[in-house]
Each structure stands twice: as C-alpha cells, then as structure tokens.
Coordinates of N, CA and C in Angstrom, one line a residue:
M1 N 201.1 26.5 204.1 CA 200.6 25.4 203.4 C 200.7 24.1 204.2
M2 N 201.9 23.9 204.9 CA 202.1 22.7 205.7 C 201.1 22.6 206.8
K3 N 200.9 23.8 207.5 CA 200.0 23.8 208.7 C 198.6 23.6 208.2
K4 N 198.2 24.2 207.1 CA 196.9 24.0 206.6 C 196.6 22.5 206.3
T5 N 197.6 21.8 205.8 CA 197.4 20.3 205.5 C 197.2 19.6 206.8
G6 N 197.9 20.0 207.9 CA 197.8 19.3 209.2 C 196.4 19.5 209.7
K7 N 195.8 20.7 209.6 CA 194.5 21.0 210.0 C 193.5 20.2 209.2
I8 N 193.7 20.1 207.9 CA 192.8 19.3 207.1 C 192.7 17.9 207.6
I9 N 193.9 17.3 207.9 CA 193.9 15.9 208.4 C 193.1 15.7 209.6
W10 N 193.4 16.7 210.6 CA 192.6 16.6 211.8 C 191.1 16.8 211.6
G11 N 190.8 17.7 210.7 CA 189.3 17.9 210.4 C 188.7 16.7 209.8
V12 N 189.4 16.0 208.9 CA 188.8 14.8 208.2 C 188.7 13.7 209.3
A13 N 189.6 13.6 210.2 CA 189.6 12.6 211.2 C 188.4 12.8 212.1
F14 N 188.1 14.0 212.6 CA 186.9 14.3 213.4 C 185.6 14.1 212.7
I15 N 185.6 14.5 211.4 CA 184.4 14.3 210.6 C 184.0 12.8 210.5
V16 N 185.0 12.0 210.2 CA 184.8 10.5 210.0 C 184.4 9.9 211.3
A17 N 185.0 10.3 212.4 CA 184.6 9.8 213.8 C 183.2 10.2 214.1
G18 N 182.8 11.5 213.8 CA 181.4 11.9 214.1 C 180.4 11.1 213.2
I19 N 180.7 10.9 212.0 CA 179.8 10.2 211.1 C 179.6 8.7 211.6
V20 N 180.7 8.1 212.0 CA 180.6 6.7 212.5 C 179.8 6.6 213.7
F21 N 180.0 7.6 214.7 CA 179.2 7.6 215.9 C 177.7 7.8 215.6
A22 N 177.4 8.6 214.6 CA 176.0 8.9 214.3 C 175.4 7.6 213.6
L23 N 176.1 7.0 212.7 CA 175.6 5.8 212.0 C 175.4 4.7 213.0
N24 N 176.3 4.5 214.0 CA 176.2 3.5 215.0 C 175.0 3.8 215.9
A25 N 174.8 5.0 216.2 CA 173.7 5.4 217.1 C 172.3 5.1 216.5
F26 N 172.2 5.2 215.2 CA 170.9 4.9 214.5 C 170.8 3.5 214.1
G27 N 171.8 2.7 214.4 CA 171.8 1.3 214.1 C 172.1 1.0 212.6
I28 N 172.5 1.9 211.9 CA 172.8 1.7 210.4 C 174.1 0.9 210.3
T29 N 175.1 1.2 211.1 CA 176.3 0.5 211.1 C 176.7 0.0 212.5
H30 N 177.6 -0.9 212.5 CA 178.1 -1.4 213.8 C 179.6 -1.5 213.8
I31 N 180.2 -0.3 213.6 CA 181.6 -0.2 213.5 C 182.2 0.0 214.9
E32 N 183.1 -0.9 215.2 CA 183.7 -0.8 216.6 C 184.9 0.2 216.5
L33 N 184.7 1.4 217.2 CA 185.7 2.4 217.2 C 186.8 2.0 218.2
F34 N 186.4 1.4 219.3 CA 187.4 1.1 220.3 C 187.9 -0.3 220.2
F35 N 188.7 -0.5 219.1 CA 189.3 -1.8 218.8 C 190.5 -1.9 219.6
D36 N 191.1 -3.2 219.6 CA 192.3 -3.4 220.4 C 193.4 -2.5 219.9
G37 N 193.9 -1.7 220.8 CA 195.0 -0.8 220.5 C 194.6 0.5 219.9
W38 N 193.3 0.9 220.1 CA 192.8 2.1 219.6 C 193.5 3.3 220.1
W39 N 194.1 3.2 221.4 CA 194.8 4.3 222.0 C 196.1 4.6 221.3
T40 N 196.6 3.7 220.5 CA 197.8 4.1 219.7 C 197.6 5.2 218.7
L41 N 196.3 5.4 218.4 CA 196.0 6.5 217.4 C 196.4 7.9 218.0
F42 N 196.4 8.0 219.4 CA 196.9 9.2 220.0 C 198.4 9.4 219.9
I43 N 199.1 8.4 219.4 CA 200.5 8.5 219.1 C 200.7 8.7 217.6
I44 N 200.0 7.9 216.8 CA 200.2 7.9 215.4 C 199.6 9.2 214.7
V45 N 198.4 9.6 215.0 CA 197.8 10.7 214.3 C 198.5 12.0 214.6
P46 N 198.9 12.4 215.8 CA 199.6 13.7 216.0 C 201.0 13.7 215.3
C47 N 201.7 12.5 215.3 CA 203.0 12.4 214.6 C 202.8 12.5 213.1
L48 N 201.7 12.0 212.6 CA 201.4 12.1 211.2 C 201.1 13.5 210.8
V49 N 200.4 14.2 211.6 CA 200.1 15.6 211.4 C 201.4 16.4 211.4
G50 N 202.3 16.0 212.4 CA 203.5 16.7 212.5 C 204.4 16.7 211.3
L51 N 204.3 15.6 210.5 CA 205.1 15.5 209.3 C 204.7 16.6 208.3
F52 N 203.5 17.2 208.4 CA 203.1 18.2 207.4 C 203.3 19.6 208.0
N53 N 203.9 19.7 209.2 CA 204.3 21.0 209.7 C 205.8 21.3 209.5
E54 N 206.1 22.5 209.5 CA 207.5 22.9 209.4 C 208.3 22.5 210.6
G55 N 209.6 22.2 210.4 CA 210.4 21.8 211.6 C 210.9 20.4 211.5
E56 N 211.3 19.9 212.6 CA 212.0 18.6 212.7 C 211.0 17.5 212.4
K57 N 211.5 16.5 211.6 CA 210.6 15.4 211.2 C 211.0 14.1 211.9
L58 N 212.3 14.0 212.3 CA 212.7 12.7 212.9 C 211.9 12.2 214.0
G59 N 211.6 13.1 215.0 CA 210.7 12.7 216.1 C 209.4 12.1 215.7
N60 N 208.8 12.8 214.7 CA 207.5 12.3 214.2 C 207.6 11.0 213.5
I61 N 208.6 10.8 212.8 CA 208.8 9.5 212.1 C 209.0 8.4 213.1
I62 N 209.8 8.6 214.1 CA 210.0 7.6 215.2 C 208.6 7.4 215.9
G63 N 207.9 8.5 216.2 CA 206.6 8.3 216.8 C 205.6 7.5 216.0
I64 N 205.6 7.7 214.7 CA 204.7 6.9 213.9 C 205.1 5.4 213.9
A65 N 206.4 5.2 213.8 CA 206.9 3.8 213.8 C 206.6 3.1 215.1
V66 N 206.8 3.8 216.2 CA 206.5 3.2 217.5 C 205.0 2.9 217.6
G67 N 204.2 3.9 217.2 CA 202.7 3.8 217.3 C 202.2 2.6 216.5
V68 N 202.7 2.5 215.3 CA 202.3 1.4 214.4 C 202.7 0.0 215.0
F69 N 203.9 0.0 215.5 CA 204.4 -1.2 216.1 C 203.6 -1.6 217.3
L70 N 203.2 -0.7 218.1 CA 202.3 -1.0 219.3 C 200.9 -1.5 218.8
L71 N 200.4 -0.8 217.8 CA 199.1 -1.2 217.2 C 199.2 -2.7 216.7
L72 N 200.2 -3.0 216.0 CA 200.3 -4.4 215.5 C 200.5 -5.4 216.6
C73 N 201.1 -5.0 217.7 CA 201.3 -5.8 218.9 C 199.9 -6.1 219.5
C74 N 199.1 -5.0 219.6 CA 197.8 -5.1 220.2 C 196.9 -6.0 219.4
Q75 N 197.1 -6.0 218.1 CA 196.3 -6.8 217.2 C 196.9 -8.2 217.0
N76 N 197.9 -8.5 217.9 CA 198.5 -9.9 217.9 C 199.2 -10.2 216.6
V77 N 199.5 -9.2 215.8 CA 200.3 -9.4 214.6 C 201.8 -9.6 214.9
L78 N 202.3 -8.8 215.9 CA 203.6 -8.9 216.4 C 203.6 -9.1 217.8
D79 N 204.8 -9.5 218.3 CA 205.0 -9.8 219.8 C 205.5 -8.6 220.5
F80 N 205.0 -8.3 221.7 CA 205.5 -7.1 222.4 C 206.9 -7.3 222.8
D81 N 207.4 -8.5 223.0 CA 208.8 -8.7 223.3 C 209.7 -8.1 222.2
M82 N 209.3 -8.1 221.0 CA 210.1 -7.6 219.9 C 210.3 -6.1 220.0
L83 N 209.4 -5.4 220.7 CA 209.5 -4.0 220.9 C 210.8 -3.6 221.6
W84 N 211.1 -4.4 222.6 CA 212.3 -4.1 223.4 C 213.6 -4.7 222.7
K85 N 213.4 -5.8 222.0 CA 214.5 -6.4 221.4 C 215.0 -5.7 220.1
I86 N 214.1 -5.1 219.4 CA 214.4 -4.5 218.1 C 214.1 -3.1 218.0
A87 N 212.9 -2.7 218.3 CA 212.5 -1.3 218.1 C 213.3 -0.3 219.1
A88 N 213.3 -0.7 220.3 CA 213.9 0.2 221.3 C 215.4 0.5 221.0
P89 N 216.2 -0.5 220.7 CA 217.6 -0.3 220.4 C 217.7 0.5 219.1
A90 N 216.9 0.3 218.1 CA 216.9 1.0 216.9 C 216.7 2.5 217.1
V91 N 215.7 2.8 217.9 CA 215.3 4.2 218.2 C 216.5 4.9 218.9
I92 N 217.1 4.2 219.9 CA 218.2 4.8 220.6 C 219.4 5.1 219.7
V93 N 219.7 4.2 218.7 CA 220.8 4.4 217.8 C 220.5 5.6 216.9
I94 N 219.2 5.7 216.4 CA 218.8 6.8 215.5 C 219.0 8.1 216.3
I95 N 218.6 8.1 217.5 CA 218.7 9.4 218.3 C 220.2 9.7 218.5
G96 N 221.0 8.8 218.7 CA 222.4 9.0 218.9 C 223.0 9.6 217.6
I97 N 222.7 9.0 216.5 CA 223.2 9.6 215.2 C 222.7 11.0 215.0
K98 N 221.4 11.2 215.3 CA 220.8 12.5 215.1 C 221.6 13.6 215.9
L99 N 221.9 13.2 217.2 CA 222.6 14.2 218.1 C 223.9 14.5 217.6
I100 N 224.6 13.5 217.0 CA 226.0 13.7 216.5 C 225.9 14.6 215.3
I101 N 225.0 14.4 214.4 CA 224.9 15.2 213.2 C 224.5 16.6 213.5
G102 N 223.6 16.8 214.5 CA 223.2 18.1 214.9 C 224.3 18.9 215.5
A103 N 225.1 18.2 216.3 CA 226.3 18.9 217.0 C 227.2 19.4 215.9
V104 N 227.5 18.6 214.9 CA 228.4 19.0 213.8 C 227.8 20.2 213.0
R105 N 226.5 20.1 212.7 CA 225.9 21.1 211.9 C 225.8 22.4 212.6
G106 N 225.7 22.4 214.0 CA 225.6 23.6 214.8 C 226.9 24.2 215.1
D107 N 228.0 23.8 214.4 CA 229.3 24.2 214.8 C 229.5 25.7 214.7
K108 N 228.8 26.4 213.7 CA 229.0 27.8 213.5 C 228.5 28.6 214.8
A109 N 227.4 28.2 215.3 CA 226.9 28.9 216.5 C 227.8 28.6 217.7
N110 N 228.3 27.4 217.8 CA 229.2 27.1 218.9 C 230.5 27.9 218.8
K111 N 231.0 28.0 217.6 CA 232.2 28.8 217.5 C 232.1 30.3 217.8
L112 N 230.9 30.8 217.4 CA 230.6 32.2 217.8 C 230.5 32.4 219.3
I113 N 229.9 31.5 220.0 CA 229.7 31.5 221.4 C 231.1 31.4 222.1
E114 N 232.0 30.5 221.6 CA 233.3 30.3 222.2 C 234.2 31.6 221.9
S115 N 234.0 32.2 220.7 CA 234.8 33.4 220.4 C 234.4 34.5 221.4
I116 N 233.1 34.6 221.7 CA 232.6 35.7 222.6 C 233.3 35.5 224.0
H117 N 233.3 34.2 224.5 CA 233.9 33.9 225.8 C 235.4 34.3 225.8
Q118 N 236.1 33.9 224.7 CA 237.5 34.2 224.6 C 237.8 35.6 224.6
N119 N 237.0 36.4 224.0 CA 237.2 37.9 224.0 C 236.8 38.6 225.2
G120 N 236.3 37.8 226.2 CA 236.0 38.4 227.5 C 234.6 39.1 227.5
E121 N 233.8 38.9 226.4 CA 232.5 39.5 226.3 C 231.5 38.7 227.0
N122 N 230.4 39.3 227.4 CA 229.3 38.6 228.1 C 228.4 37.9 227.2
V123 N 228.0 36.7 227.5 CA 227.0 35.9 226.9 C 225.9 35.8 227.9
K124 N 224.8 36.4 227.7 CA 223.7 36.4 228.6 C 223.1 35.0 228.7
T125 N 222.7 34.6 229.8 CA 222.1 33.2 230.0 C 220.7 33.4 230.5
G126 N 219.9 32.5 230.1 CA 218.5 32.4 230.6 C 218.1 31.0 230.9
C127 N 217.7 30.7 232.1 CA 217.4 29.3 232.5 C 216.1 29.3 233.2
A128 N 215.2 28.5 232.8 CA 213.9 28.4 233.5 C 213.6 26.9 233.8
T129 N 213.6 26.6 235.0 CA 213.4 25.2 235.4 C 212.1 25.2 236.3
F130 N 211.0 24.6 235.8 CA 209.7 24.6 236.4 C 209.3 26.1 236.7
S131 N 209.7 27.0 235.8 CA 209.3 28.4 236.0 C 209.4 29.1 234.6
G132 N 209.3 30.4 234.6 CA 209.4 31.2 233.4 C 210.3 32.3 233.6
Q133 N 211.0 32.7 232.5 CA 211.9 33.9 232.5 C 211.8 34.7 231.3
D134 N 211.8 36.0 231.4 CA 211.8 36.9 230.3 C 213.1 37.7 230.3
I135 N 213.7 37.7 229.1 CA 215.0 38.4 228.9 C 214.8 39.4 227.8
D136 N 215.0 40.7 228.1 CA 214.9 41.8 227.1 C 216.3 42.4 226.9
F137 N 216.6 42.7 225.6 CA 217.8 43.4 225.3 C 217.6 44.8 224.7
D138 N 216.7 45.5 225.3 CA 216.3 46.8 224.8 C 217.5 47.7 224.9
N139 N 217.9 48.3 223.7 CA 219.0 49.2 223.6 C 220.4 48.7 224.2
E140 N 220.5 47.3 224.1 CA 221.7 46.7 224.6 C 222.4 46.1 223.3
V141 N 223.7 46.1 223.3 CA 224.5 45.4 222.3 C 224.4 43.9 222.5
F142 N 223.9 43.2 221.5 CA 223.7 41.7 221.7 C 224.8 41.0 220.9
N143 N 225.5 40.1 221.7 CA 226.6 39.3 221.1 C 226.1 37.8 221.0
G144 N 225.4 37.4 222.0 CA 225.0 36.0 222.0 C 224.3 35.6 223.3
A145 N 223.7 34.5 223.3 CA 222.9 34.0 224.5 C 222.9 32.5 224.6
E146 N 222.8 32.0 225.8 CA 222.6 30.6 226.0 C 221.3 30.5 226.8
L147 N 220.3 29.8 226.2 CA 219.0 29.7 226.8 C 218.6 28.2 227.1
S148 N 218.0 28.0 228.2 CA 217.6 26.6 228.5 C 216.2 26.7 229.2
A149 N 215.3 25.8 228.8 CA 214.0 25.7 229.5 C 213.8 24.2 229.8
I150 N 213.7 23.9 231.0 CA 213.4 22.5 231.5 C 212.1 22.5 232.3
F151 N 211.1 22.0 231.7 CA 209.8 22.1 232.3 C 209.4 23.5 232.6
G152 N 209.8 24.4 231.8 CA 209.5 25.8 232.0 C 209.5 26.6 230.6
G153 N 209.6 27.9 230.7 CA 209.5 28.7 229.5 C 210.5 29.9 229.6
V154 N 211.1 30.2 228.4 CA 212.0 31.4 228.4 C 211.6 32.2 227.2
K155 N 211.5 33.5 227.4 CA 211.2 34.5 226.3 C 212.4 35.4 226.2
C156 N 213.0 35.4 225.0 CA 214.2 36.2 224.7 C 213.8 37.2 223.6
D157 N 213.8 38.5 224.0 CA 213.3 39.5 223.0 C 214.5 40.4 222.5
L158 N 214.8 40.3 221.2 CA 215.9 41.0 220.6 C 215.4 42.1 219.7
R159 N 214.1 42.4 219.7 CA 213.5 43.3 218.7 C 214.1 44.7 218.8
N160 N 214.5 45.1 220.0 CA 215.1 46.4 220.3 C 216.5 46.4 220.6
A161 N 217.1 45.2 220.3 CA 218.6 45.1 220.7 C 219.4 45.7 219.6
I162 N 220.7 46.0 219.9 CA 221.6 46.5 219.0 C 222.5 45.3 218.5
I163 N 222.3 44.9 217.2 CA 223.0 43.8 216.7 C 223.9 44.3 215.6
E164 N 225.2 44.3 215.9 CA 226.1 44.9 214.9 C 226.9 43.9 214.1
N165 N 227.0 42.7 214.7 CA 227.8 41.6 214.0 C 227.0 40.3 214.1
D166 N 227.5 39.3 213.4 CA 226.8 38.0 213.4 C 226.9 37.5 214.9
C167 N 225.8 36.9 215.3 CA 225.7 36.4 216.7 C 225.1 35.1 216.8
A168 N 225.0 34.5 218.0 CA 224.5 33.1 218.1 C 223.7 32.9 219.3
I169 N 222.8 32.0 219.3 CA 222.0 31.6 220.4 C 222.0 30.1 220.5
N170 N 222.4 29.6 221.6 CA 222.3 28.1 221.9 C 221.0 28.0 222.8
A171 N 220.0 27.3 222.2 CA 218.8 27.1 222.9 C 218.5 25.6 223.2
T172 N 218.3 25.3 224.4 CA 218.0 23.9 224.8 C 216.6 23.9 225.5
S173 N 215.7 23.1 224.9 CA 214.4 23.0 225.5 C 214.0 21.5 225.8
I174 N 213.8 21.2 227.1 CA 213.5 19.8 227.5 C 212.2 19.9 228.2
F175 N 211.1 19.4 227.6 CA 209.8 19.5 228.2 C 209.4 20.9 228.5
G176 N 209.9 21.8 227.6 CA 209.6 23.2 227.9 C 209.5 24.0 226.5
G177 N 209.5 25.3 226.6 CA 209.4 26.1 225.4 C 210.2 27.4 225.5
I178 N 210.8 27.7 224.3 CA 211.6 29.0 224.2 C 211.1 29.8 223.1
D179 N 210.7 31.1 223.4 CA 210.3 32.0 222.3 C 211.4 33.0 222.1
I180 N 211.8 33.2 220.9 CA 212.9 34.1 220.5 C 212.3 35.1 219.5
Y181 N 212.3 36.4 219.9 CA 211.8 37.5 219.1 C 213.0 38.2 218.5
V182 N 213.1 38.2 217.1 CA 214.2 38.8 216.5 C 213.7 40.0 215.6
P183 N 214.6 41.0 215.3 CA 214.2 42.1 214.4 C 214.0 41.5 213.0
Y184 N 213.2 42.3 212.2 CA 213.0 41.8 210.9 C 214.2 42.0 209.9
N185 N 215.1 42.9 210.3 CA 216.1 43.3 209.4 C 217.4 42.5 209.6
V186 N 217.3 41.3 210.2 CA 218.4 40.4 210.3 C 218.1 39.0 209.7
N187 N 219.1 38.3 209.3 CA 219.0 37.0 208.8 C 219.0 36.0 209.9
V188 N 218.2 34.9 209.8 CA 218.2 33.9 210.9 C 218.5 32.5 210.2
K189 N 219.5 31.9 210.8 CA 219.8 30.5 210.3 C 219.6 29.6 211.5
V190 N 218.9 28.5 211.3 CA 218.6 27.6 212.4 C 219.2 26.2 212.2
N191 N 219.8 25.7 213.2 CA 220.2 24.3 213.2 C 219.4 23.6 214.3
S192 N 218.5 22.7 213.9 CA 217.7 22.0 214.8 C 218.2 20.6 215.1
N193 N 218.4 20.3 216.4 CA 218.8 19.0 216.8 C 217.7 18.5 217.8
S194 N 216.7 17.9 217.3 CA 215.5 17.7 218.1 C 215.0 16.3 218.1
I195 N 214.5 15.8 219.2 CA 213.9 14.5 219.4 C 212.5 14.7 220.0
F196 N 211.4 14.4 219.3 CA 210.1 14.6 219.8 C 209.9 16.1 220.1
G197 N 210.3 16.9 219.3 CA 210.1 18.4 219.4 C 210.6 19.0 218.2
G198 N 210.8 20.3 218.2 CA 211.2 21.0 217.0 C 211.2 22.5 217.1
V199 N 211.6 23.1 216.0 CA 211.8 24.6 215.9 C 210.8 25.1 214.8
S200 N 210.1 26.1 215.2 CA 209.2 26.7 214.2 C 209.6 28.2 214.0
Q201 N 209.6 28.7 212.8 CA 210.0 30.1 212.5 C 208.9 30.8 211.8
K202 N 208.3 31.8 212.5 CA 207.2 32.6 211.9 C 207.8 33.8 211.3
N203 N 207.0 34.4 210.4 CA 207.4 35.7 209.7 C 208.7 35.5 209.0
R204 N 208.7 34.6 208.0 CA 210.0 34.4 207.3 C 210.6 35.7 206.7
R205 N 211.9 35.8 206.8 CA 212.6 36.9 206.4 C 213.4 36.7 205.1
P206 N 213.5 37.7 204.2 CA 214.3 37.5 203.0 C 215.7 37.4 203.4
N207 N 216.5 36.7 202.7 CA 217.9 36.5 203.0 C 218.7 37.7 202.4
D208 N 219.1 38.6 203.2 CA 219.8 39.8 202.8 C 221.3 39.6 203.0
P209 N 222.0 39.6 201.9 CA 223.5 39.4 202.1 C 224.2 40.5 202.8
N210 N 223.6 41.7 203.0 CA 224.2 42.8 203.7 C 223.8 42.8 205.2
A211 N 222.9 42.0 205.6 CA 222.4 42.0 206.9 C 223.2 41.0 207.8
V212 N 223.2 41.3 209.1 CA 223.9 40.4 210.0 C 223.0 39.1 210.2
T213 N 223.6 38.1 210.7 CA 222.9 36.8 210.8 C 222.9 36.4 212.3
V214 N 221.7 36.0 212.7 CA 221.6 35.4 214.0 C 221.5 33.8 213.9
Y215 N 222.5 33.1 214.4 CA 222.6 31.7 214.3 C 221.9 31.1 215.5
V216 N 220.9 30.3 215.3 CA 220.2 29.6 216.4 C 220.5 28.1 216.4
N217 N 221.1 27.6 217.4 CA 221.4 26.2 217.5 C 220.5 25.6 218.6
A218 N 219.5 24.9 218.1 CA 218.4 24.5 219.0 C 218.4 23.0 219.3
T219 N 218.4 22.6 220.5 CA 218.2 21.2 220.9 C 216.9 21.0 221.7
C220 N 216.0 20.3 221.1 CA 214.7 20.1 221.7 C 214.4 18.6 222.0
M221 N 214.0 18.3 223.2 CA 213.6 17.0 223.6 C 212.2 17.1 224.3
F222 N 211.2 16.7 223.6 CA 209.8 16.9 224.1 C 209.6 18.4 224.4
G223 N 210.2 19.2 223.6 CA 210.0 20.6 223.8 C 210.1 21.4 222.5
G224 N 210.1 22.7 222.5 CA 210.1 23.4 221.2 C 210.7 24.8 221.4
V225 N 211.2 25.3 220.3 CA 211.8 26.6 220.2 C 211.0 27.3 219.1
E226 N 210.5 28.5 219.3 CA 209.7 29.3 218.3 C 210.4 30.6 218.1
I227 N 210.7 30.9 216.8 CA 211.4 32.1 216.4 C 210.3 33.0 215.8
K228 N 210.2 34.2 216.3 CA 209.1 35.1 215.9 C 209.7 36.4 215.4

C-alpha cells in the first residue's frame, strides 16, 4: 500500500507537468515551470515519496526540510546564510541523536555477535568497496555475519543455510547496497539506524514463536539494505 501511494504521487506529478507543458505549447497558459529554485524539487519530491515507503523516515524528513529551506532561499524568503547557521547544526544534532538511539536499539544483535566471538566461533565477514561480493551459506551452520558495502554491493544468501539458534547480522551500507536472502521459516527482526537510506523487507513472514530469529542491525548512509 505504501509503495502504491508513492507511485501514485509520482504519476500525478508527471501528469501535471505534461498538462502544463501542453497548455503552454498551445498558448493557453503561461505557467513558468522553471521558477527560481525549481531544482529543489529533485530533493523534495523523492523524499516526499519516501515517506510513503516502508523503512526509515528520518532521512526523508531531513531531506524535505533541507529542500524546502533551499527553495525559500531561492525565492528570497529566507537568507542562505541561515542555512549554515541554523539548519546545518540542527541536522547534525538530529543525526547524532539518531545514531545513539540506533546503537542502543541494536544491542541484541551486537550481543549475539560478541557472544559468537567469545565462544571462538566464526563470524563470516563480507566487504565490498567499489566492488561486489556474493556470500553463500549452502549447507553451512550459520551463527552470524558482519557485512559492509561502501560504494559497492554485497549479497548474503542464507536460504540453504543451517540456522539452529538465534543469530545476528551487522550490515553497514555507505553509498552501497546489501541484499540478504533468508529462509521463510525464520523470524526476522530489524533495527535500522539510517541517514538518507533505509531497510526494506520483502515477503513478510509470520512471527512464529517456535522459530529461530535472525536479528539484523543495519546502518545505512546514502545506501540501503534489502531483506528478501
């Protein structure tokens, strides 16, 4: 439903723009589409659509606020100097608070990863920097993983893994993307700590109290994590 709403907003925007172009071409109207600061719409509209999608909302809210502020500055309603004096520090503080809250909420995943290290068990790592990496756990016992994608992509496939106990995945995506494929018969709990990015989870699973749980602690900055 959320994704459908986002598509409707984009559809309406394109229809309105097409009608205005047509009316201007026939001389019926003289609406100036390229007004001062029109480029800020490329910030505002995507972030507005993002509010109707599943996942992290904070980055979209910040994006809308910054876009509107820039638009008002272009329209000479506000002064550009105020952007650095007020808006920039406010955004930095909000990001800091978000990171702290996300770290606390993701404590379950972190504790599981630490426990695995203390028990001398292996935590598989996957790192893609300006590259891509595929990690498969076919017929392997899965305890946990630490994944990072920086200007790259990581694919972690757990569909044929042996998952006997609760496990955790720490996923960090910076200007990159991480795809995590999990079996249908496990529970998935996500903690998202994202700025201008987010986590999406397809194929929602019923919460089975008898099933093991995969805890995903995701940190996304201009990147995304997708659980499939």
